[in-house]
mmCIF file of C-alpha atoms in Angstrom:
data_model
loop_
_atom_site.group_PDB
_atom_site.id
_atom_site.type_symbol
_atom_site.label_atom_id
_atom_site.label_comp_id
_atom_site.label_asym_id
_atom_site.label_seq_id
_atom_site.Cartn_x
_atom_site.Cartn_y
_atom_site.Cartn_z
ATOM 1 C CA MET A 1 -23.551 29.343 22.181
ATOM 2 C CA ALA A 2 -24.859 25.800 22.641
ATOM 3 C CA THR A 3 -24.316 24.105 25.979
ATOM 4 C CA ALA A 4 -22.396 20.858 26.435
ATOM 5 C CA GLY A 5 -25.664 18.940 26.578
ATOM 6 C CA GLY A 6 -26.539 20.089 23.071
ATOM 7 C CA SER A 7 -29.450 22.389 23.973
ATOM 8 C CA VAL A 8 -29.782 25.827 22.394
ATOM 9 C CA PRO A 9 -30.118 28.689 24.902
ATOM 10 C CA TYR A 10 -33.286 30.781 24.691
ATOM 11 C CA ARG A 11 -32.915 34.397 23.624
ATOM 12 C CA THR A 12 -35.463 37.162 23.149
ATOM 13 C CA LEU A 13 -34.925 39.391 20.096
ATOM 14 C CA SER A 14 -36.418 42.847 19.904
ATOM 15 C CA THR A 15 -37.681 44.697 16.825
ATOM 16 C CA SER A 16 -34.526 46.822 16.883
ATOM 17 C CA ASP A 17 -32.435 43.643 16.659
ATOM 18 C CA PHE A 18 -34.165 42.751 13.381
ATOM 19 C CA ILE A 19 -33.994 46.311 12.042
ATOM 20 C CA LYS A 20 -30.281 46.442 12.771
ATOM 21 C CA ARG A 21 -29.649 43.258 10.788
ATOM 22 C CA PHE A 22 -32.138 43.647 7.935
ATOM 23 C CA SER A 23 -31.865 47.366 7.215
ATOM 24 C CA ALA A 24 -28.433 47.023 5.612
ATOM 25 C CA LEU A 25 -28.697 44.073 3.233
ATOM 26 C CA ALA A 26 -26.658 44.054 0.033
ATOM 27 C CA GLN A 27 -28.472 44.212 -3.313
ATOM 28 C CA THR A 28 -27.644 42.410 -6.536
ATOM 29 C CA SER A 29 -27.634 45.360 -8.917
ATOM 30 C CA GLN A 30 -24.460 47.199 -7.892
ATOM 31 C CA PHE A 31 -21.355 45.587 -9.371
ATOM 32 C CA ARG A 32 -18.632 46.127 -11.928
ATOM 33 C CA ALA A 33 -16.823 43.544 -14.031
ATOM 34 C CA VAL A 34 -13.386 44.570 -15.274
ATOM 35 C CA LEU A 35 -11.771 42.391 -17.951
ATOM 36 C CA GLN A 36 -8.116 43.389 -18.188
ATOM 37 C CA VAL A 37 -7.997 42.618 -21.896
ATOM 38 C CA ASN A 38 -5.390 45.216 -22.842
ATOM 39 C CA THR A 39 -2.810 42.430 -22.649
ATOM 40 C CA LEU A 40 -4.426 40.762 -25.685
ATOM 41 C CA PRO A 41 -2.714 41.746 -28.963
ATOM 42 C CA PHE A 42 -5.931 42.508 -30.890
ATOM 43 C CA THR A 43 -7.661 44.768 -28.351
ATOM 44 C CA GLN A 44 -6.394 47.891 -30.103
ATOM 45 C CA ASN A 45 -8.796 47.052 -32.947
ATOM 46 C CA TYR A 46 -11.643 48.023 -30.607
ATOM 47 C CA ASN A 47 -10.245 51.303 -29.281
ATOM 48 C CA PRO A 48 -8.725 53.093 -32.298
ATOM 49 C CA GLN A 49 -8.798 56.424 -30.443
ATOM 50 C CA GLY A 50 -6.519 55.052 -27.740
ATOM 51 C CA GLY A 51 -9.291 54.445 -25.201
ATOM 52 C CA ARG A 52 -9.584 51.514 -22.844
ATOM 53 C CA TYR A 53 -11.866 48.860 -24.281
ATOM 54 C CA TYR A 54 -12.218 47.165 -20.901
ATOM 55 C CA ASP A 55 -14.229 50.248 -19.840
ATOM 56 C CA ASP A 56 -16.725 49.530 -22.640
ATOM 57 C CA LEU A 57 -16.979 45.879 -21.615
ATOM 58 C CA SER A 58 -17.386 46.863 -17.981
ATOM 59 C CA ILE A 59 -20.292 49.213 -18.738
ATOM 60 C CA LEU A 60 -21.967 46.715 -21.086
ATOM 61 C CA CYS A 61 -21.713 43.786 -18.638
ATOM 62 C CA THR A 62 -25.306 43.331 -17.449
ATOM 63 C CA ASN A 63 -25.051 40.035 -15.531
ATOM 64 C CA ALA A 64 -22.294 38.315 -13.574
ATOM 65 C CA SER A 65 -22.064 35.522 -11.036
ATOM 66 C CA LEU A 66 -20.073 35.756 -7.846
ATOM 67 C CA PRO A 67 -18.042 32.542 -7.885
ATOM 68 C CA GLY A 68 -18.476 29.392 -5.893
ATOM 69 C CA SER A 69 -15.878 26.794 -5.000
ATOM 70 C CA SER A 70 -15.674 23.386 -3.385
ATOM 71 C CA PHE A 71 -13.093 20.880 -2.174
ATOM 72 C CA SER A 72 -12.298 17.556 -3.739
ATOM 73 C CA THR A 73 -11.916 15.107 -0.871
ATOM 74 C CA THR A 74 -10.428 11.708 -0.246
ATOM 75 C CA GLU A 75 -11.788 9.187 2.247
ATOM 76 C CA ASN A 76 -9.783 7.652 5.103
ATOM 77 C CA LEU A 77 -11.203 4.459 6.680
ATOM 78 C CA GLN A 78 -8.066 3.301 8.493
ATOM 79 C CA ASP A 79 -7.395 5.559 11.497
ATOM 80 C CA TYR A 80 -10.470 4.865 13.643
ATOM 81 C CA TYR A 81 -12.493 1.676 13.558
ATOM 82 C CA GLY A 82 -16.038 2.316 12.329
ATOM 83 C CA ILE A 83 -15.341 6.000 11.591
ATOM 84 C CA ASN A 84 -15.176 7.410 8.069
ATOM 85 C CA GLN A 85 -13.032 10.533 7.739
ATOM 86 C CA THR A 86 -12.519 12.756 4.727
ATOM 87 C CA PHE A 87 -9.715 15.159 3.927
ATOM 88 C CA ALA A 88 -9.548 17.949 1.364
ATOM 89 C CA TYR A 89 -6.804 17.697 -1.252
ATOM 90 C CA ARG A 90 -7.830 20.120 -4.026
ATOM 91 C CA ARG A 91 -9.980 23.233 -4.357
ATOM 92 C CA ASP A 92 -12.288 23.277 -7.383
ATOM 93 C CA PHE A 93 -13.735 26.482 -8.856
ATOM 94 C CA ASP A 94 -17.008 27.085 -10.687
ATOM 95 C CA ASP A 95 -16.992 28.595 -14.163
ATOM 96 C CA LEU A 96 -17.401 32.358 -14.469
ATOM 97 C CA ASN A 97 -20.426 33.464 -16.519
ATOM 98 C CA LEU A 98 -20.742 37.032 -17.809
ATOM 99 C CA GLU A 99 -23.477 38.521 -19.993
ATOM 100 C CA PHE A 100 -23.034 41.646 -22.107
ATOM 101 C CA PHE A 101 -25.321 44.000 -23.997
ATOM 102 C CA VAL A 102 -24.573 44.092 -27.733
ATOM 103 C CA PRO A 103 -24.248 47.591 -29.276
ATOM 104 C CA THR A 104 -25.342 48.294 -32.848
ATOM 105 C CA SER A 105 -21.689 47.889 -33.930
ATOM 106 C CA TYR A 106 -21.870 44.277 -32.588
ATOM 107 C CA ASP A 107 -18.414 44.864 -31.101
ATOM 108 C CA THR A 108 -18.971 42.674 -28.030
ATOM 109 C CA ILE A 109 -19.796 39.663 -30.207
ATOM 110 C CA LYS A 110 -16.922 40.463 -32.578
ATOM 111 C CA PHE A 111 -14.501 40.870 -29.670
ATOM 112 C CA PHE A 112 -15.257 37.549 -27.991
ATOM 113 C CA GLU A 113 -15.346 35.747 -31.342
ATOM 114 C CA GLN A 114 -11.920 37.164 -32.115
ATOM 115 C CA TRP A 115 -10.670 36.134 -28.676
ATOM 116 C CA MET A 116 -11.856 32.563 -29.322
ATOM 117 C CA ASP A 117 -10.287 32.686 -32.804
ATOM 118 C CA PHE A 118 -7.041 33.899 -31.305
ATOM 119 C CA ILE A 119 -6.945 30.932 -28.896
ATOM 120 C CA SER A 120 -7.489 28.292 -31.585
ATOM 121 C CA GLY A 121 -7.592 30.484 -34.583
ATOM 122 C CA PRO A 122 -7.387 29.463 -38.138
ATOM 123 C CA GLY A 123 -7.214 33.166 -38.828
ATOM 124 C CA GLN A 124 -3.978 33.334 -36.812
ATOM 125 C CA THR A 125 -2.226 30.108 -37.759
ATOM 126 C CA TYR A 126 -3.038 29.146 -41.352
ATOM 127 C CA SER A 127 -0.145 27.554 -43.159
ATOM 128 C CA VAL A 128 0.865 28.609 -46.649
ATOM 129 C CA VAL A 129 -0.782 25.495 -48.109
ATOM 130 C CA ASN A 130 -4.313 26.611 -47.361
ATOM 131 C CA ASN A 131 -3.670 30.142 -48.628
ATOM 132 C CA GLY A 132 -4.752 31.729 -45.338
ATOM 133 C CA SER A 133 -8.454 31.335 -46.106
ATOM 134 C CA PRO A 134 -10.919 30.049 -43.487
ATOM 135 C CA LYS A 135 -13.056 28.713 -46.360
ATOM 136 C CA ASN A 136 -10.403 26.241 -47.423
ATOM 137 C CA THR A 137 -11.512 22.634 -46.788
ATOM 138 C CA ASN A 138 -7.980 21.699 -45.687
ATOM 139 C CA SER A 139 -7.893 24.314 -42.925
ATOM 140 C CA PHE A 140 -6.971 23.222 -39.424
ATOM 141 C CA TYR A 141 -6.870 24.667 -35.904
ATOM 142 C CA ARG A 142 -3.693 25.231 -33.962
ATOM 143 C CA PHE A 143 -3.859 26.454 -30.374
ATOM 144 C CA GLN A 144 -1.863 29.352 -29.006
ATOM 145 C CA TYR A 145 0.386 29.133 -25.960
ATOM 146 C CA PRO A 146 -1.839 29.733 -22.868
ATOM 147 C CA LYS A 147 0.119 32.749 -21.618
ATOM 148 C CA SER A 148 -0.795 34.678 -24.760
ATOM 149 C CA TYR A 149 -4.591 34.431 -24.398
ATOM 150 C CA LYS A 150 -5.218 34.509 -20.641
ATOM 151 C CA CYS A 151 -5.921 37.659 -18.648
ATOM 152 C CA THR A 152 -7.151 38.848 -15.247
ATOM 153 C CA ILE A 153 -10.832 39.535 -14.541
ATOM 154 C CA ASP A 154 -12.099 41.451 -11.505
ATOM 155 C CA ILE A 155 -15.663 41.427 -10.166
ATOM 156 C CA HIS A 156 -16.185 44.362 -7.822
ATOM 157 C CA LYS A 157 -19.365 44.087 -5.726
ATOM 158 C CA PHE A 158 -20.386 47.185 -3.798
ATOM 159 C CA ASN A 159 -23.450 49.003 -2.440
ATOM 160 C CA LYS A 160 -25.398 52.099 -3.486
ATOM 161 C CA ASP A 161 -23.731 54.158 -0.772
ATOM 162 C CA TYR A 162 -20.217 53.005 -1.672
ATOM 163 C CA ASP A 163 -19.011 56.607 -2.017
ATOM 164 C CA THR A 164 -19.557 57.139 1.696
ATOM 165 C CA ASN A 165 -19.100 53.784 3.447
ATOM 166 C CA LYS A 166 -16.637 51.997 1.101
ATOM 167 C CA GLU A 167 -18.074 48.581 1.957
ATOM 168 C CA ASP A 168 -17.366 46.108 -0.828
ATOM 169 C CA ILE A 169 -15.843 42.799 -1.856
ATOM 170 C CA LEU A 170 -13.507 42.224 -4.794
ATOM 171 C CA TYR A 171 -13.019 38.894 -6.604
ATOM 172 C CA THR A 172 -9.934 38.539 -8.798
ATOM 173 C CA PHE A 173 -9.832 35.701 -11.336
ATOM 174 C CA VAL A 174 -6.332 34.675 -12.351
ATOM 175 C CA ASN A 175 -5.514 33.540 -15.919
ATOM 176 C CA ALA A 176 -9.077 33.718 -17.242
ATOM 177 C CA TYR A 177 -10.102 33.026 -20.820
ATOM 178 C CA PRO A 178 -13.391 32.328 -22.651
ATOM 179 C CA THR A 179 -14.346 28.698 -23.233
ATOM 180 C CA SER A 180 -17.768 29.179 -24.809
ATOM 181 C CA ILE A 181 -20.057 31.787 -26.305
ATOM 182 C CA ALA A 182 -23.719 30.904 -25.834
ATOM 183 C CA SER A 183 -25.948 30.800 -28.886
ATOM 184 C CA ILE A 184 -27.940 34.012 -29.323
ATOM 185 C CA PRO A 185 -31.554 33.589 -30.465
ATOM 186 C CA VAL A 186 -33.003 36.159 -32.873
ATOM 187 C CA SER A 187 -36.548 36.205 -34.212
ATOM 188 C CA TYR A 188 -39.266 38.342 -35.866
ATOM 189 C CA GLU A 189 -41.194 38.500 -32.595
ATOM 190 C CA ALA A 190 -41.274 41.592 -30.375
ATOM 191 C CA SER A 191 -37.789 43.066 -30.159
ATOM 192 C CA SER A 192 -35.683 43.022 -27.010
ATOM 193 C CA LEU A 193 -32.117 44.041 -26.267
ATOM 194 C CA LEU A 194 -29.544 41.684 -27.758
ATOM 195 C CA LYS A 195 -27.134 40.109 -25.268
ATOM 196 C CA VAL A 196 -24.193 37.751 -25.528
ATOM 197 C CA SER A 197 -23.309 35.320 -22.719
ATOM 198 C CA VAL A 198 -19.714 34.135 -22.302
ATOM 199 C CA THR A 199 -18.340 31.392 -20.033
ATOM 200 C CA PHE A 200 -14.794 31.686 -18.699
ATOM 201 C CA LYS A 201 -12.356 29.233 -17.162
ATOM 202 C CA TYR A 202 -9.573 30.423 -14.860
ATOM 203 C CA ASP A 203 -6.821 28.953 -12.715
ATOM 204 C CA ARG A 204 -8.133 30.258 -9.390
ATOM 205 C CA TYR A 205 -9.676 33.277 -7.762
ATOM 206 C CA PHE A 206 -8.892 35.129 -4.574
ATOM 207 C CA VAL A 207 -10.968 37.540 -2.532
ATOM 208 C CA ASN A 208 -9.911 40.949 -1.304
ATOM 209 C CA ARG A 209 -12.431 41.186 1.518
ATOM 210 C CA ALA A 210 -12.005 44.936 1.994
ATOM 211 C CA SER A 211 -10.709 46.242 -1.309
ATOM 212 C CA ASN A 212 -11.737 49.929 -0.927
ATOM 213 C CA SER A 213 -11.058 50.178 -4.669
#
């Protein structure tokens, strides 16, 4: 603790102090993303045997970002002469970015494309005039009501020894939906695993700091 004069007290740290703090650092490679997509009306197309497609998405999710947030602030110059004060009035959330491996069935690409189509889809909302064909030059987009295309996403971050110590953190994203699918380069060069990256918006997230899921 700093003294009133602003000086920092001297402290000697032993090797055991460093070992205690640095021997139990979290790693980036243990996590699970769970997209609760069973509320979407077309998910059954991807689990015809009655399975849970969110399990497939969870296993295929290879990259995720733990979210960041910030406050929008307003400035107050009136209360104290010569002093600028700021106050928070809104919490702003970063986008959620998830990356998925693409199986040979291309189901992950098909699924997120269908989700985007469902949100704005010509395939869902064609009028009789354009004969229901996406090729029709008179086709138009009509957006669905938000409640029908939003879902909950959980990011569960844990450690290798989670089975024994149950230390973790769980982020829950409320009313999430995809806003963009990144372009996927393909080429005749040396092959690598195909991945699709999806960006999500959401209303807010909250943190269960000791989920013990």
